[in-house]
Amino acid sequence: MALYKDGNELTHTESEDFDKVHSPGDSAPFSGIYLCINCRDEYAYNAGDPLPPQNHRQHSANKGAIRWRLLVKTQRGPN
Ligand SMILES: [Zn+2]
Protein backbone atom coordinates (compact mmCIF):
# COMPACT_ATOMS: atom_id res chain seq x y z
CA MET A 1 0.00 0.00 0.00
CA ALA A 2 1.40 3.37 -0.99
CA LEU A 3 2.60 5.64 1.81
CA TYR A 4 2.54 9.39 2.26
CA LYS A 5 3.48 11.81 5.02
CA ASP A 6 1.83 15.14 4.32
CA GLY A 7 -1.84 14.54 3.54
CA ASN A 8 -2.32 18.27 2.92
CA GLU A 9 -0.49 17.76 -0.37
CA LEU A 10 -2.94 15.10 -1.62
CA THR A 11 -6.51 15.74 -2.73
CA HIS A 12 -9.30 13.17 -2.66
CA THR A 13 -11.32 12.79 -5.86
CA GLU A 14 -14.17 10.66 -7.17
CA SER A 15 -12.83 10.89 -10.74
CA GLU A 16 -13.62 7.91 -12.96
CA ASP A 17 -9.99 8.05 -14.09
CA PHE A 18 -9.27 5.87 -11.06
CA ASP A 19 -11.89 3.24 -11.87
CA LYS A 20 -10.54 2.10 -15.22
CA VAL A 21 -8.53 -1.12 -15.29
CA HIS A 22 -5.69 -1.39 -17.81
CA SER A 23 -3.92 -4.39 -19.31
CA PRO A 24 -0.17 -4.94 -19.64
CA GLY A 25 1.17 -3.04 -22.62
CA ASP A 26 -1.55 -0.37 -22.53
CA SER A 27 -0.18 3.16 -22.48
CA ALA A 28 -0.47 4.79 -19.07
CA PRO A 29 -3.20 7.40 -19.54
CA PHE A 30 -1.80 9.65 -16.80
CA SER A 31 1.49 10.09 -14.97
CA GLY A 32 1.29 8.64 -11.49
CA ILE A 33 1.35 5.47 -9.43
CA TYR A 34 -0.45 2.37 -10.67
CA LEU A 35 -1.53 -0.62 -8.59
CA CYS A 36 -1.87 -4.20 -9.89
CA ILE A 37 -5.25 -5.08 -8.40
CA ASN A 38 -4.35 -8.77 -8.23
CA CYS A 39 -0.85 -8.84 -6.69
CA ARG A 40 -0.90 -5.31 -5.11
CA ASP A 41 2.41 -4.28 -6.65
CA GLU A 42 2.72 -0.54 -7.24
CA TYR A 43 4.77 1.21 -9.92
CA ALA A 44 5.18 4.80 -11.06
CA TYR A 45 4.71 5.55 -14.78
CA ASN A 46 4.79 8.56 -17.01
CA ALA A 47 1.82 9.23 -19.27
CA GLY A 48 2.24 7.36 -22.53
CA ASP A 49 4.63 4.72 -21.19
CA PRO A 50 3.49 1.12 -21.66
CA LEU A 51 2.27 -0.54 -18.48
CA PRO A 52 4.40 -3.61 -17.69
CA PRO A 53 3.82 -6.91 -19.45
CA GLN A 54 3.36 -10.37 -18.05
CA ASN A 55 6.98 -10.65 -16.93
CA HIS A 56 6.72 -8.12 -14.14
CA ARG A 57 8.02 -9.64 -10.98
CA GLN A 58 6.53 -12.48 -8.95
CA HIS A 59 3.17 -12.71 -10.64
CA SER A 60 2.35 -16.37 -10.15
CA ALA A 61 -0.60 -17.87 -11.96
CA ASN A 62 -2.70 -18.06 -8.79
CA LYS A 63 -2.69 -14.26 -8.57
CA GLY A 64 -4.61 -13.99 -11.83
CA ALA A 65 -3.99 -11.57 -14.65
CA ILE A 66 -1.99 -8.36 -14.32
CA ARG A 67 -4.51 -5.52 -14.07
CA TRP A 68 -3.32 -1.98 -13.56
CA ARG A 69 -5.44 0.71 -11.90
CA LEU A 70 -4.45 4.32 -11.29
CA LEU A 71 -3.76 4.89 -7.58
CA VAL A 72 -2.21 8.38 -7.42
CA LYS A 73 -2.33 10.88 -10.28
CA THR A 74 0.25 13.64 -10.49
CA GLN A 75 -0.70 17.17 -11.43
CA ARG A 76 1.28 20.17 -12.58
CA GLY A 77 1.59 23.17 -10.32
CA PRO A 78 -0.58 26.23 -10.87
CA ASN A 79 2.17 28.27 -12.59
ZN1 LIG B 1 0.44 -8.02 -10.46
PDB file of C-alpha atoms and ligand atoms in Angstrom:
ATOM      1  CA  MET A   1       0.000   0.000   0.000  1.00  0.00           C
ATOM      2  CA  ALA A   2       1.398   3.373  -0.985  1.00  0.00           C
ATOM      3  CA  LEU A   3       2.602   5.644   1.810  1.00  0.00           C
ATOM      4  CA  TYR A   4       2.538   9.392   2.257  1.00  0.00           C
ATOM      5  CA  LYS A   5       3.483  11.814   5.021  1.00  0.00           C
ATOM      6  CA  ASP A   6       1.825  15.143   4.317  1.00  0.00           C
ATOM      7  CA  GLY A   7      -1.840  14.543   3.542  1.00  0.00           C
ATOM      8  CA  ASN A   8      -2.316  18.265   2.924  1.00  0.00           C
ATOM      9  CA  GLU A   9      -0.488  17.757  -0.373  1.00  0.00           C
ATOM     10  CA  LEU A  10      -2.942  15.102  -1.615  1.00  0.00           C
ATOM     11  CA  THR A  11      -6.513  15.737  -2.733  1.00  0.00           C
ATOM     12  CA  HIS A  12      -9.305  13.172  -2.659  1.00  0.00           C
ATOM     13  CA  THR A  13     -11.315  12.789  -5.860  1.00  0.00           C
ATOM     14  CA  GLU A  14     -14.170  10.662  -7.170  1.00  0.00           C
ATOM     15  CA  SER A  15     -12.827  10.887 -10.736  1.00  0.00           C
ATOM     16  CA  GLU A  16     -13.623   7.907 -12.960  1.00  0.00           C
ATOM     17  CA  ASP A  17      -9.987   8.051 -14.095  1.00  0.00           C
ATOM     18  CA  PHE A  18      -9.266   5.869 -11.056  1.00  0.00           C
ATOM     19  CA  ASP A  19     -11.892   3.237 -11.875  1.00  0.00           C
ATOM     20  CA  LYS A  20     -10.542   2.100 -15.219  1.00  0.00           C
ATOM     21  CA  VAL A  21      -8.530  -1.124 -15.294  1.00  0.00           C
ATOM     22  CA  HIS A  22      -5.687  -1.393 -17.805  1.00  0.00           C
ATOM     23  CA  SER A  23      -3.916  -4.387 -19.313  1.00  0.00           C
ATOM     24  CA  PRO A  24      -0.169  -4.942 -19.645  1.00  0.00           C
ATOM     25  CA  GLY A  25       1.172  -3.039 -22.624  1.00  0.00           C
ATOM     26  CA  ASP A  26      -1.551  -0.370 -22.535  1.00  0.00           C
ATOM     27  CA  SER A  27      -0.185   3.158 -22.482  1.00  0.00           C
ATOM     28  CA  ALA A  28      -0.471   4.787 -19.067  1.00  0.00           C
ATOM     29  CA  PRO A  29      -3.205   7.397 -19.536  1.00  0.00           C
ATOM     30  CA  PHE A  30      -1.800   9.649 -16.797  1.00  0.00           C
ATOM     31  CA  SER A  31       1.489  10.087 -14.973  1.00  0.00           C
ATOM     32  CA  GLY A  32       1.294   8.640 -11.495  1.00  0.00           C
ATOM     33  CA  ILE A  33       1.353   5.468  -9.428  1.00  0.00           C
ATOM     34  CA  TYR A  34      -0.445   2.366 -10.672  1.00  0.00           C
ATOM     35  CA  LEU A  35      -1.531  -0.618  -8.595  1.00  0.00           C
ATOM     36  CA  CYS A  36      -1.869  -4.196  -9.892  1.00  0.00           C
ATOM     37  CA  ILE A  37      -5.249  -5.078  -8.400  1.00  0.00           C
ATOM     38  CA  ASN A  38      -4.348  -8.775  -8.231  1.00  0.00           C
ATOM     39  CA  CYS A  39      -0.853  -8.837  -6.692  1.00  0.00           C
ATOM     40  CA  ARG A  40      -0.900  -5.306  -5.109  1.00  0.00           C
ATOM     41  CA  ASP A  41       2.413  -4.282  -6.652  1.00  0.00           C
ATOM     42  CA  GLU A  42       2.715  -0.541  -7.236  1.00  0.00           C
ATOM     43  CA  TYR A  43       4.766   1.214  -9.917  1.00  0.00           C
ATOM     44  CA  ALA A  44       5.184   4.796 -11.063  1.00  0.00           C
ATOM     45  CA  TYR A  45       4.706   5.553 -14.777  1.00  0.00           C
ATOM     46  CA  ASN A  46       4.787   8.559 -17.010  1.00  0.00           C
ATOM     47  CA  ALA A  47       1.823   9.231 -19.269  1.00  0.00           C
ATOM     48  CA  GLY A  48       2.245   7.358 -22.534  1.00  0.00           C
ATOM     49  CA  ASP A  49       4.632   4.724 -21.191  1.00  0.00           C
ATOM     50  CA  PRO A  50       3.493   1.120 -21.663  1.00  0.00           C
ATOM     51  CA  LEU A  51       2.272  -0.540 -18.482  1.00  0.00           C
ATOM     52  CA  PRO A  52       4.400  -3.611 -17.694  1.00  0.00           C
ATOM     53  CA  PRO A  53       3.816  -6.907 -19.452  1.00  0.00           C
ATOM     54  CA  GLN A  54       3.362 -10.368 -18.051  1.00  0.00           C
ATOM     55  CA  ASN A  55       6.980 -10.652 -16.928  1.00  0.00           C
ATOM     56  CA  HIS A  56       6.720  -8.119 -14.136  1.00  0.00           C
ATOM     57  CA  ARG A  57       8.017  -9.638 -10.977  1.00  0.00           C
ATOM     58  CA  GLN A  58       6.529 -12.482  -8.955  1.00  0.00           C
ATOM     59  CA  HIS A  59       3.174 -12.711 -10.642  1.00  0.00           C
ATOM     60  CA  SER A  60       2.353 -16.367 -10.155  1.00  0.00           C
ATOM     61  CA  ALA A  61      -0.603 -17.874 -11.955  1.00  0.00           C
ATOM     62  CA  ASN A  62      -2.699 -18.060  -8.788  1.00  0.00           C
ATOM     63  CA  LYS A  63      -2.687 -14.261  -8.574  1.00  0.00           C
ATOM     64  CA  GLY A  64      -4.609 -13.992 -11.826  1.00  0.00           C
ATOM     65  CA  ALA A  65      -3.992 -11.566 -14.653  1.00  0.00           C
ATOM     66  CA  ILE A  66      -1.990  -8.361 -14.318  1.00  0.00           C
ATOM     67  CA  ARG A  67      -4.515  -5.522 -14.073  1.00  0.00           C
ATOM     68  CA  TRP A  68      -3.320  -1.976 -13.558  1.00  0.00           C
ATOM     69  CA  ARG A  69      -5.437   0.713 -11.901  1.00  0.00           C
ATOM     70  CA  LEU A  70      -4.448   4.317 -11.287  1.00  0.00           C
ATOM     71  CA  LEU A  71      -3.763   4.890  -7.578  1.00  0.00           C
ATOM     72  CA  VAL A  72      -2.210   8.379  -7.417  1.00  0.00           C
ATOM     73  CA  LYS A  73      -2.331  10.879 -10.276  1.00  0.00           C
ATOM     74  CA  THR A  74       0.253  13.636 -10.493  1.00  0.00           C
ATOM     75  CA  GLN A  75      -0.695  17.168 -11.433  1.00  0.00           C
ATOM     76  CA  ARG A  76       1.276  20.166 -12.578  1.00  0.00           C
ATOM     77  CA  GLY A  77       1.595  23.166 -10.324  1.00  0.00           C
ATOM     78  CA  PRO A  78      -0.580  26.231 -10.867  1.00  0.00           C
ATOM     79  CA  ASN A  79       2.170  28.266 -12.593  1.00  0.00           C
TER      80      ASN A  79
HETATM   81 ZN    ZN B   1       0.444  -8.021 -10.463  1.00  0.00          ZN
END
